[in-house]
mmCIF file with all atom_site columns, C-alpha atoms in Angstrom:
data_model
loop_
_atom_site.group_PDB
_atom_site.id
_atom_site.type_symbol
_atom_site.label_atom_id
_atom_site.label_alt_id
_atom_site.label_comp_id
_atom_site.label_asym_id
_atom_site.label_entity_id
_atom_site.label_seq_id
_atom_site.pdbx_PDB_ins_code
_atom_site.Cartn_x
_atom_site.Cartn_y
_atom_site.Cartn_z
_atom_site.occupancy
_atom_site.B_iso_or_equiv
_atom_site.pdbx_formal_charge
_atom_site.auth_seq_id
_atom_site.auth_comp_id
_atom_site.auth_asym_id
_atom_site.auth_atom_id
_atom_site.pdbx_PDB_model_num
ATOM 1   C CA . GLY A 1 1   ? -7.577  -8.538  11.596 1.00 56.00 ? 1   GLY A CA 1
ATOM 2   C CA . ILE A 1 2   ? -11.130 -9.201  12.615 1.00 59.00 ? 2   ILE A CA 1
ATOM 3   C CA . PHE A 1 3   ? -13.220 -11.253 10.248 1.00 66.00 ? 3   PHE A CA 1
ATOM 4   C CA . PRO A 1 4   ? -16.782 -12.450 10.658 1.00 68.00 ? 4   PRO A CA 1
ATOM 5   C CA . TYR A 1 5   ? -17.460 -16.117 11.401 1.00 72.00 ? 5   TYR A CA 1
ATOM 6   C CA . ILE A 1 6   ? -13.888 -16.816 12.493 1.00 76.00 ? 6   ILE A CA 1
ATOM 7   C CA . SER A 1 7   ? -13.854 -14.439 15.453 1.00 79.00 ? 7   SER A CA 1
ATOM 8   C CA . ALA A 1 8   ? -12.527 -17.042 17.925 1.00 82.00 ? 8   ALA A CA 1
ATOM 9   C CA . TYR A 1 9   ? -9.627  -17.776 15.558 1.00 80.00 ? 9   TYR A CA 1
ATOM 10  C CA . CYS A 1 10  ? -8.868  -14.056 15.154 1.00 80.00 ? 10  CYS A CA 1
ATOM 11  C CA . ALA A 1 11  ? -9.059  -13.504 18.917 1.00 86.00 ? 11  ALA A CA 1
ATOM 12  C CA . SER A 1 12  ? -6.633  -16.357 19.586 1.00 88.00 ? 12  SER A CA 1
ATOM 13  C CA . LYS A 1 13  ? -4.110  -14.914 17.125 1.00 84.00 ? 13  LYS A CA 1
ATOM 14  C CA . ARG A 1 14  ? -4.345  -11.433 18.638 1.00 85.00 ? 14  ARG A CA 1
ATOM 15  C CA . ALA A 1 15  ? -4.056  -12.886 22.154 1.00 90.00 ? 15  ALA A CA 1
ATOM 16  C CA . ALA A 1 16  ? -0.898  -14.802 21.202 1.00 88.00 ? 16  ALA A CA 1
ATOM 17  C CA . GLU A 1 17  ? 0.656   -11.631 19.803 1.00 86.00 ? 17  GLU A CA 1
ATOM 18  C CA . ILE A 1 18  ? -0.185  -9.669  22.958 1.00 89.00 ? 18  ILE A CA 1
ATOM 19  C CA . LEU A 1 19  ? 1.176   -12.494 25.129 1.00 90.00 ? 19  LEU A CA 1
ATOM 20  C CA . MET A 1 20  ? 4.504   -12.504 23.265 1.00 86.00 ? 20  MET A CA 1
ATOM 21  C CA . ASN A 1 21  ? 4.831   -8.734  23.489 1.00 85.00 ? 21  ASN A CA 1
ATOM 22  C CA . SER A 1 22  ? 3.948   -8.743  27.203 1.00 89.00 ? 22  SER A CA 1
ATOM 23  C CA . PHE A 1 23  ? 6.506   -11.445 27.901 1.00 89.00 ? 23  PHE A CA 1
ATOM 24  C CA . MET A 1 24  ? 9.144   -9.404  26.073 1.00 85.00 ? 24  MET A CA 1
ATOM 25  C CA . LEU A 1 25  ? 8.390   -6.416  28.311 1.00 87.00 ? 25  LEU A CA 1
ATOM 26  C CA . GLU A 1 26  ? 8.173   -8.426  31.539 1.00 90.00 ? 26  GLU A CA 1
ATOM 27  C CA . ASN A 1 27  ? 11.165  -10.764 31.351 1.00 86.00 ? 27  ASN A CA 1
ATOM 28  C CA . LYS A 1 28  ? 14.345  -9.617  33.080 1.00 83.00 ? 28  LYS A CA 1
ATOM 29  C CA . ASP A 1 29  ? 16.691  -11.982 31.237 1.00 83.00 ? 29  ASP A CA 1
ATOM 30  C CA . ASP A 1 30  ? 16.511  -10.116 27.910 1.00 78.00 ? 30  ASP A CA 1
ATOM 31  C CA . ILE A 1 31  ? 14.920  -13.150 26.260 1.00 82.00 ? 31  ILE A CA 1
ATOM 32  C CA . LYS A 1 32  ? 13.952  -12.191 22.711 1.00 82.00 ? 32  LYS A CA 1
ATOM 33  C CA . THR A 1 33  ? 10.391  -12.893 21.723 1.00 85.00 ? 33  THR A CA 1
ATOM 34  C CA . ILE A 1 34  ? 8.805   -12.388 18.330 1.00 86.00 ? 34  ILE A CA 1
ATOM 35  C CA . SER A 1 35  ? 5.418   -12.623 16.732 1.00 87.00 ? 35  SER A CA 1
ATOM 36  C CA . ILE A 1 36  ? 4.990   -13.847 13.166 1.00 90.00 ? 36  ILE A CA 1
ATOM 37  C CA . ARG A 1 37  ? 1.722   -12.997 11.424 1.00 88.00 ? 37  ARG A CA 1
ATOM 38  C CA . PHE A 1 38  ? 0.995   -15.388 8.597  1.00 88.00 ? 38  PHE A CA 1
ATOM 39  C CA . ALA A 1 39  ? -1.219  -15.008 5.585  1.00 86.00 ? 39  ALA A CA 1
ATOM 40  C CA . PRO A 1 40  ? -3.331  -18.124 4.987  1.00 86.00 ? 40  PRO A CA 1
ATOM 41  C CA . VAL A 1 41  ? -0.834  -20.946 4.478  1.00 88.00 ? 41  VAL A CA 1
ATOM 42  C CA . LYS A 1 42  ? -1.606  -23.605 1.891  1.00 87.00 ? 42  LYS A CA 1
ATOM 43  C CA . THR A 1 43  ? -2.331  -26.625 4.103  1.00 86.00 ? 43  THR A CA 1
ATOM 44  C CA . PRO A 1 44  ? -4.998  -29.371 4.301  1.00 87.00 ? 44  PRO A CA 1
ATOM 45  C CA . ILE A 1 45  ? -6.842  -27.388 6.992  1.00 85.00 ? 45  ILE A CA 1
ATOM 46  C CA . TRP A 1 46  ? -8.830  -25.459 4.367  1.00 84.00 ? 46  TRP A CA 1
ATOM 47  C CA . ARG A 1 47  ? -10.383 -28.538 2.718  1.00 85.00 ? 47  ARG A CA 1
ATOM 48  C CA . LYS A 1 48  ? -11.001 -30.073 6.136  1.00 88.00 ? 48  LYS A CA 1
ATOM 49  C CA . SER A 1 49  ? -12.807 -26.928 7.304  1.00 84.00 ? 49  SER A CA 1
ATOM 50  C CA . ILE A 1 50  ? -15.025 -26.949 4.201  1.00 83.00 ? 50  ILE A CA 1
ATOM 51  C CA . THR A 1 51  ? -15.937 -30.611 4.738  1.00 86.00 ? 51  THR A CA 1
ATOM 52  C CA . LYS A 1 52  ? -16.781 -30.019 8.416  1.00 85.00 ? 52  LYS A CA 1
ATOM 53  C CA . ALA A 1 53  ? -18.780 -26.881 7.600  1.00 82.00 ? 53  ALA A CA 1
ATOM 54  C CA . GLU A 1 54  ? -20.785 -28.659 4.908  1.00 82.00 ? 54  GLU A CA 1
ATOM 55  C CA . GLU A 1 55  ? -21.629 -31.436 7.375  1.00 83.00 ? 55  GLU A CA 1
ATOM 56  C CA . PHE A 1 56  ? -22.833 -28.817 9.860  1.00 81.00 ? 56  PHE A CA 1
ATOM 57  C CA . PHE A 1 57  ? -24.859 -26.857 7.310  1.00 78.00 ? 57  PHE A CA 1
ATOM 58  C CA . LYS A 1 58  ? -26.684 -29.961 6.082  1.00 80.00 ? 58  LYS A CA 1
ATOM 59  C CA . ASN A 1 59  ? -28.271 -30.162 9.535  1.00 81.00 ? 59  ASN A CA 1
ATOM 60  C CA . LEU A 1 60  ? -29.550 -26.571 9.538  1.00 79.00 ? 60  LEU A CA 1
ATOM 61  C CA . ASN A 1 61  ? -33.199 -25.895 8.946  1.00 80.00 ? 61  ASN A CA 1
ATOM 62  C CA . GLU A 1 62  ? -34.129 -24.168 5.683  1.00 80.00 ? 62  GLU A CA 1
ATOM 63  C CA . THR A 1 63  ? -34.754 -20.798 7.376  1.00 82.00 ? 63  THR A CA 1
ATOM 64  C CA . ALA A 1 64  ? -31.308 -20.673 8.996  1.00 77.00 ? 64  ALA A CA 1
ATOM 65  C CA . LEU A 1 65  ? -29.588 -21.892 5.852  1.00 77.00 ? 65  LEU A CA 1
ATOM 66  C CA . LYS A 1 66  ? -31.335 -19.278 3.712  1.00 77.00 ? 66  LYS A CA 1
ATOM 67  C CA . LYS A 1 67  ? -30.635 -16.499 6.230  1.00 78.00 ? 67  LYS A CA 1
ATOM 68  C CA . TYR A 1 68  ? -26.860 -17.090 6.204  1.00 77.00 ? 68  TYR A CA 1
ATOM 69  C CA . GLN A 1 69  ? -26.413 -18.528 2.719  1.00 75.00 ? 69  GLN A CA 1
ATOM 70  C CA . LYS A 1 70  ? -24.340 -15.598 1.398  1.00 74.00 ? 70  LYS A CA 1
ATOM 71  C CA . GLU A 1 71  ? -22.027 -15.671 4.387  1.00 76.00 ? 71  GLU A CA 1
ATOM 72  C CA . PHE A 1 72  ? -21.581 -19.451 4.153  1.00 78.00 ? 72  PHE A CA 1
ATOM 73  C CA . TYR A 1 73  ? -20.682 -19.122 0.479  1.00 77.00 ? 73  TYR A CA 1
ATOM 74  C CA . PHE A 1 74  ? -18.272 -16.275 1.241  1.00 77.00 ? 74  PHE A CA 1
ATOM 75  C CA . MET A 1 75  ? -16.420 -18.400 3.810  1.00 79.00 ? 75  MET A CA 1
ATOM 76  C CA . LYS A 1 76  ? -16.266 -21.406 1.484  1.00 82.00 ? 76  LYS A CA 1
ATOM 77  C CA . GLU A 1 77  ? -15.011 -19.227 -1.361 1.00 81.00 ? 77  GLU A CA 1
ATOM 78  C CA . HIS A 1 78  ? -12.188 -17.873 0.797  1.00 78.00 ? 78  HIS A CA 1
ATOM 79  C CA . ALA A 1 79  ? -11.263 -21.291 2.188  1.00 82.00 ? 79  ALA A CA 1
ATOM 80  C CA . LEU A 1 80  ? -10.995 -22.631 -1.370 1.00 82.00 ? 80  LEU A CA 1
ATOM 81  C CA . LYS A 1 81  ? -8.901  -19.621 -2.351 1.00 80.00 ? 81  LYS A CA 1
ATOM 82  C CA . ALA A 1 82  ? -6.521  -20.196 0.573  1.00 79.00 ? 82  ALA A CA 1
ATOM 83  C CA . ASP A 1 83  ? -6.329  -23.882 -0.309 1.00 78.00 ? 83  ASP A CA 1
ATOM 84  C CA . GLY A 1 84  ? -5.322  -23.066 -3.866 1.00 80.00 ? 84  GLY A CA 1
ATOM 85  C CA . THR A 1 85  ? -3.339  -19.842 -3.606 1.00 81.00 ? 85  THR A CA 1
ATOM 86  C CA . GLY A 1 86  ? -2.277  -19.643 0.033  1.00 83.00 ? 86  GLY A CA 1
ATOM 87  C CA . LEU A 1 87  ? 1.263   -18.963 1.134  1.00 88.00 ? 87  LEU A CA 1
ATOM 88  C CA . GLU A 1 88  ? 3.475   -21.959 0.452  1.00 89.00 ? 88  GLU A CA 1
ATOM 89  C CA . ALA A 1 89  ? 4.697   -23.644 3.640  1.00 89.00 ? 89  ALA A CA 1
ATOM 90  C CA . GLU A 1 90  ? 8.300   -23.186 2.454  1.00 92.00 ? 90  GLU A CA 1
ATOM 91  C CA . LYS A 1 91  ? 7.784   -19.401 2.263  1.00 92.00 ? 91  LYS A CA 1
ATOM 92  C CA . ALA A 1 92  ? 6.342   -19.410 5.783  1.00 92.00 ? 92  ALA A CA 1
ATOM 93  C CA . ALA A 1 93  ? 9.393   -21.388 6.949  1.00 94.00 ? 93  ALA A CA 1
ATOM 94  C CA . GLU A 1 94  ? 11.709  -18.823 5.314  1.00 94.00 ? 94  GLU A CA 1
ATOM 95  C CA . VAL A 1 95  ? 10.169  -16.047 7.426  1.00 94.00 ? 95  VAL A CA 1
ATOM 96  C CA . ILE A 1 96  ? 10.556  -18.155 10.565 1.00 94.00 ? 96  ILE A CA 1
ATOM 97  C CA . MET A 1 97  ? 14.219  -18.848 9.739  1.00 95.00 ? 97  MET A CA 1
ATOM 98  C CA . LYS A 1 98  ? 14.842  -15.169 9.000  1.00 95.00 ? 98  LYS A CA 1
ATOM 99  C CA . ALA A 1 99  ? 13.489  -14.269 12.440 1.00 93.00 ? 99  ALA A CA 1
ATOM 100 C CA . VAL A 1 100 ? 15.346  -17.072 14.231 1.00 92.00 ? 100 VAL A CA 1
ATOM 101 C CA . ASN A 1 101 ? 18.660  -16.234 12.558 1.00 94.00 ? 101 ASN A CA 1
ATOM 102 C CA . ALA A 1 102 ? 18.428  -12.453 12.972 1.00 94.00 ? 102 ALA A CA 1
ATOM 103 C CA . LYS A 1 103 ? 21.057  -10.999 15.271 1.00 91.00 ? 103 LYS A CA 1
ATOM 104 C CA . ASN A 1 104 ? 18.514  -8.469  16.538 1.00 89.00 ? 104 ASN A CA 1
ATOM 105 C CA . PRO A 1 105 ? 15.079  -9.807  15.585 1.00 90.00 ? 105 PRO A CA 1
ATOM 106 C CA . LYS A 1 106 ? 12.178  -7.423  15.140 1.00 90.00 ? 106 LYS A CA 1
ATOM 107 C CA . PRO A 1 107 ? 9.266   -7.773  17.584 1.00 86.00 ? 107 PRO A CA 1
ATOM 108 C CA . SER A 1 108 ? 7.029   -8.936  14.732 1.00 87.00 ? 108 SER A CA 1
ATOM 109 C CA . TYR A 1 109 ? 7.243   -10.219 11.187 1.00 90.00 ? 109 TYR A CA 1
ATOM 110 C CA . ASN A 1 110 ? 4.643   -10.459 8.427  1.00 89.00 ? 110 ASN A CA 1
ATOM 111 C CA . ALA A 1 111 ? 4.554   -13.478 6.153  1.00 89.00 ? 111 ALA A CA 1
ATOM 112 C CA . GLY A 1 112 ? 2.488   -12.851 3.029  1.00 85.00 ? 112 GLY A CA 1
ATOM 113 C CA . LEU A 1 113 ? 1.011   -9.851  1.263  1.00 82.00 ? 113 LEU A CA 1
ATOM 114 C CA . SER A 1 114 ? -2.493  -10.307 2.652  1.00 81.00 ? 114 SER A CA 1
ATOM 115 C CA . VAL A 1 115 ? -1.101  -9.753  6.169  1.00 83.00 ? 115 VAL A CA 1
ATOM 116 C CA . LEU A 1 116 ? 0.270   -6.397  5.066  1.00 82.00 ? 116 LEU A CA 1
ATOM 117 C CA . ALA A 1 117 ? -3.071  -5.500  3.504  1.00 82.00 ? 117 ALA A CA 1
ATOM 118 C CA . ALA A 1 118 ? -4.968  -6.563  6.640  1.00 81.00 ? 118 ALA A CA 1
ATOM 119 C CA . ASP A 1 119 ? -2.560  -4.528  8.753  1.00 81.00 ? 119 ASP A CA 1
ATOM 120 C CA . LEU A 1 120 ? -3.244  -1.424  6.646  1.00 85.00 ? 120 LEU A CA 1
ATOM 121 C CA . VAL A 1 121 ? -7.015  -1.976  6.707  1.00 84.00 ? 121 VAL A CA 1
ATOM 122 C CA . SER A 1 122 ? -6.903  -2.442  10.505 1.00 82.00 ? 122 SER A CA 1
ATOM 123 C CA . LYS A 1 123 ? -5.788  1.175   10.818 1.00 88.00 ? 123 LYS A CA 1
ATOM 124 C CA . LEU A 1 124 ? -9.117  2.359   9.375  1.00 90.00 ? 124 LEU A CA 1
ATOM 125 C CA . PRO A 1 125 ? -11.991 3.215   11.731 1.00 93.00 ? 125 PRO A CA 1
ATOM 126 C CA . GLN A 1 126 ? -13.794 0.026   12.805 1.00 88.00 ? 126 GLN A CA 1
ATOM 127 C CA . GLY A 1 127 ? -17.149 1.350   11.549 1.00 91.00 ? 127 GLY A CA 1
ATOM 128 C CA . LEU A 1 128 ? -15.689 1.741   8.033  1.00 91.00 ? 128 LEU A CA 1
ATOM 129 C CA . ILE A 1 129 ? -14.154 -1.737  8.145  1.00 85.00 ? 129 ILE A CA 1
ATOM 130 C CA . ASN A 1 130 ? -17.522 -3.204  9.147  1.00 85.00 ? 130 ASN A CA 1
ATOM 131 C CA . LYS A 1 131 ? -19.250 -1.336  6.318  1.00 87.00 ? 131 LYS A CA 1
ATOM 132 C CA . ILE A 1 132 ? -16.738 -2.674  3.773  1.00 82.00 ? 132 ILE A CA 1
ATOM 133 C CA . ILE A 1 133 ? -17.253 -6.262  4.967  1.00 79.00 ? 133 ILE A CA 1
ATOM 134 C CA . LYS A 1 134 ? -21.050 -5.953  4.952  1.00 78.00 ? 134 LYS A CA 1
ATOM 135 C CA . THR A 1 135 ? -20.961 -4.448  1.454  1.00 79.00 ? 135 THR A CA 1
ATOM 136 C CA . ARG A 1 136 ? -18.844 -7.382  0.291  1.00 73.00 ? 136 ARG A CA 1
ATOM 137 C CA . PHE A 1 137 ? -21.446 -9.832  1.621  1.00 69.00 ? 137 PHE A CA 1
ATOM 138 C CA . ARG A 1 138 ? -24.222 -7.991  -0.257 1.00 70.00 ? 138 ARG A CA 1
ATOM 139 C CA . LYS A 1 139 ? -22.316 -8.349  -3.531 1.00 68.00 ? 139 LYS A CA 1
ATOM 140 C CA . ILE A 1 140 ? -21.993 -12.125 -3.299 1.00 61.00 ? 140 ILE A CA 1
ATOM 141 C CA . ASN A 1 141 ? -24.009 -13.855 -5.977 1.00 50.00 ? 141 ASN A CA 1
ATOM 142 C CA . LYS A 1 142 ? -27.419 -14.573 -4.437 1.00 51.00 ? 142 LYS A CA 1
ATOM 143 C CA . THR A 1 143 ? -27.892 -17.732 -6.475 1.00 47.00 ? 143 THR A CA 1
ATOM 144 C CA . GLN A 1 144 ? -24.814 -19.493 -5.111 1.00 54.00 ? 144 GLN A CA 1
ATOM 145 C CA . LYS A 1 145 ? -25.551 -22.438 -2.863 1.00 52.00 ? 145 LYS A CA 1
ATOM 146 C CA . PHE A 1 146 ? -23.130 -23.307 -0.095 1.00 47.00 ? 146 PHE A CA 1
ATOM 147 C CA . ILE A 1 147 ? -23.873 -27.022 -0.143 1.00 47.00 ? 147 ILE A CA 1
#
């Protein structure tokens, strides 16, 4: 999926998937390649990202902070959610083992329900997806402070 404020992360994931698929098509040794798309996995990265973001935002001027306050809160809210309710690492490992042990592995696997939801949403027209995301930002409580 494509999500605001983590575009580089999203691009790197899509690029890795394309690279794996291209390699599968190009190799002449019938080497199996797979792509595994993970939902947010419950790891320390979420708390670390919040800490780093808060350090960054403390250095913003008041105008910039006010302008993007809703978006900052949205990202923090979702990082905290992933930290608390993300896919357990053991569940992620189960999907990896399923793929590795498959006699004829599929080209791609999904690990977590949010990946399935994102996959379905990605089939919508991009303009509609953008409208949904922007509407979500407008609904965020205006009184919430990011830091």
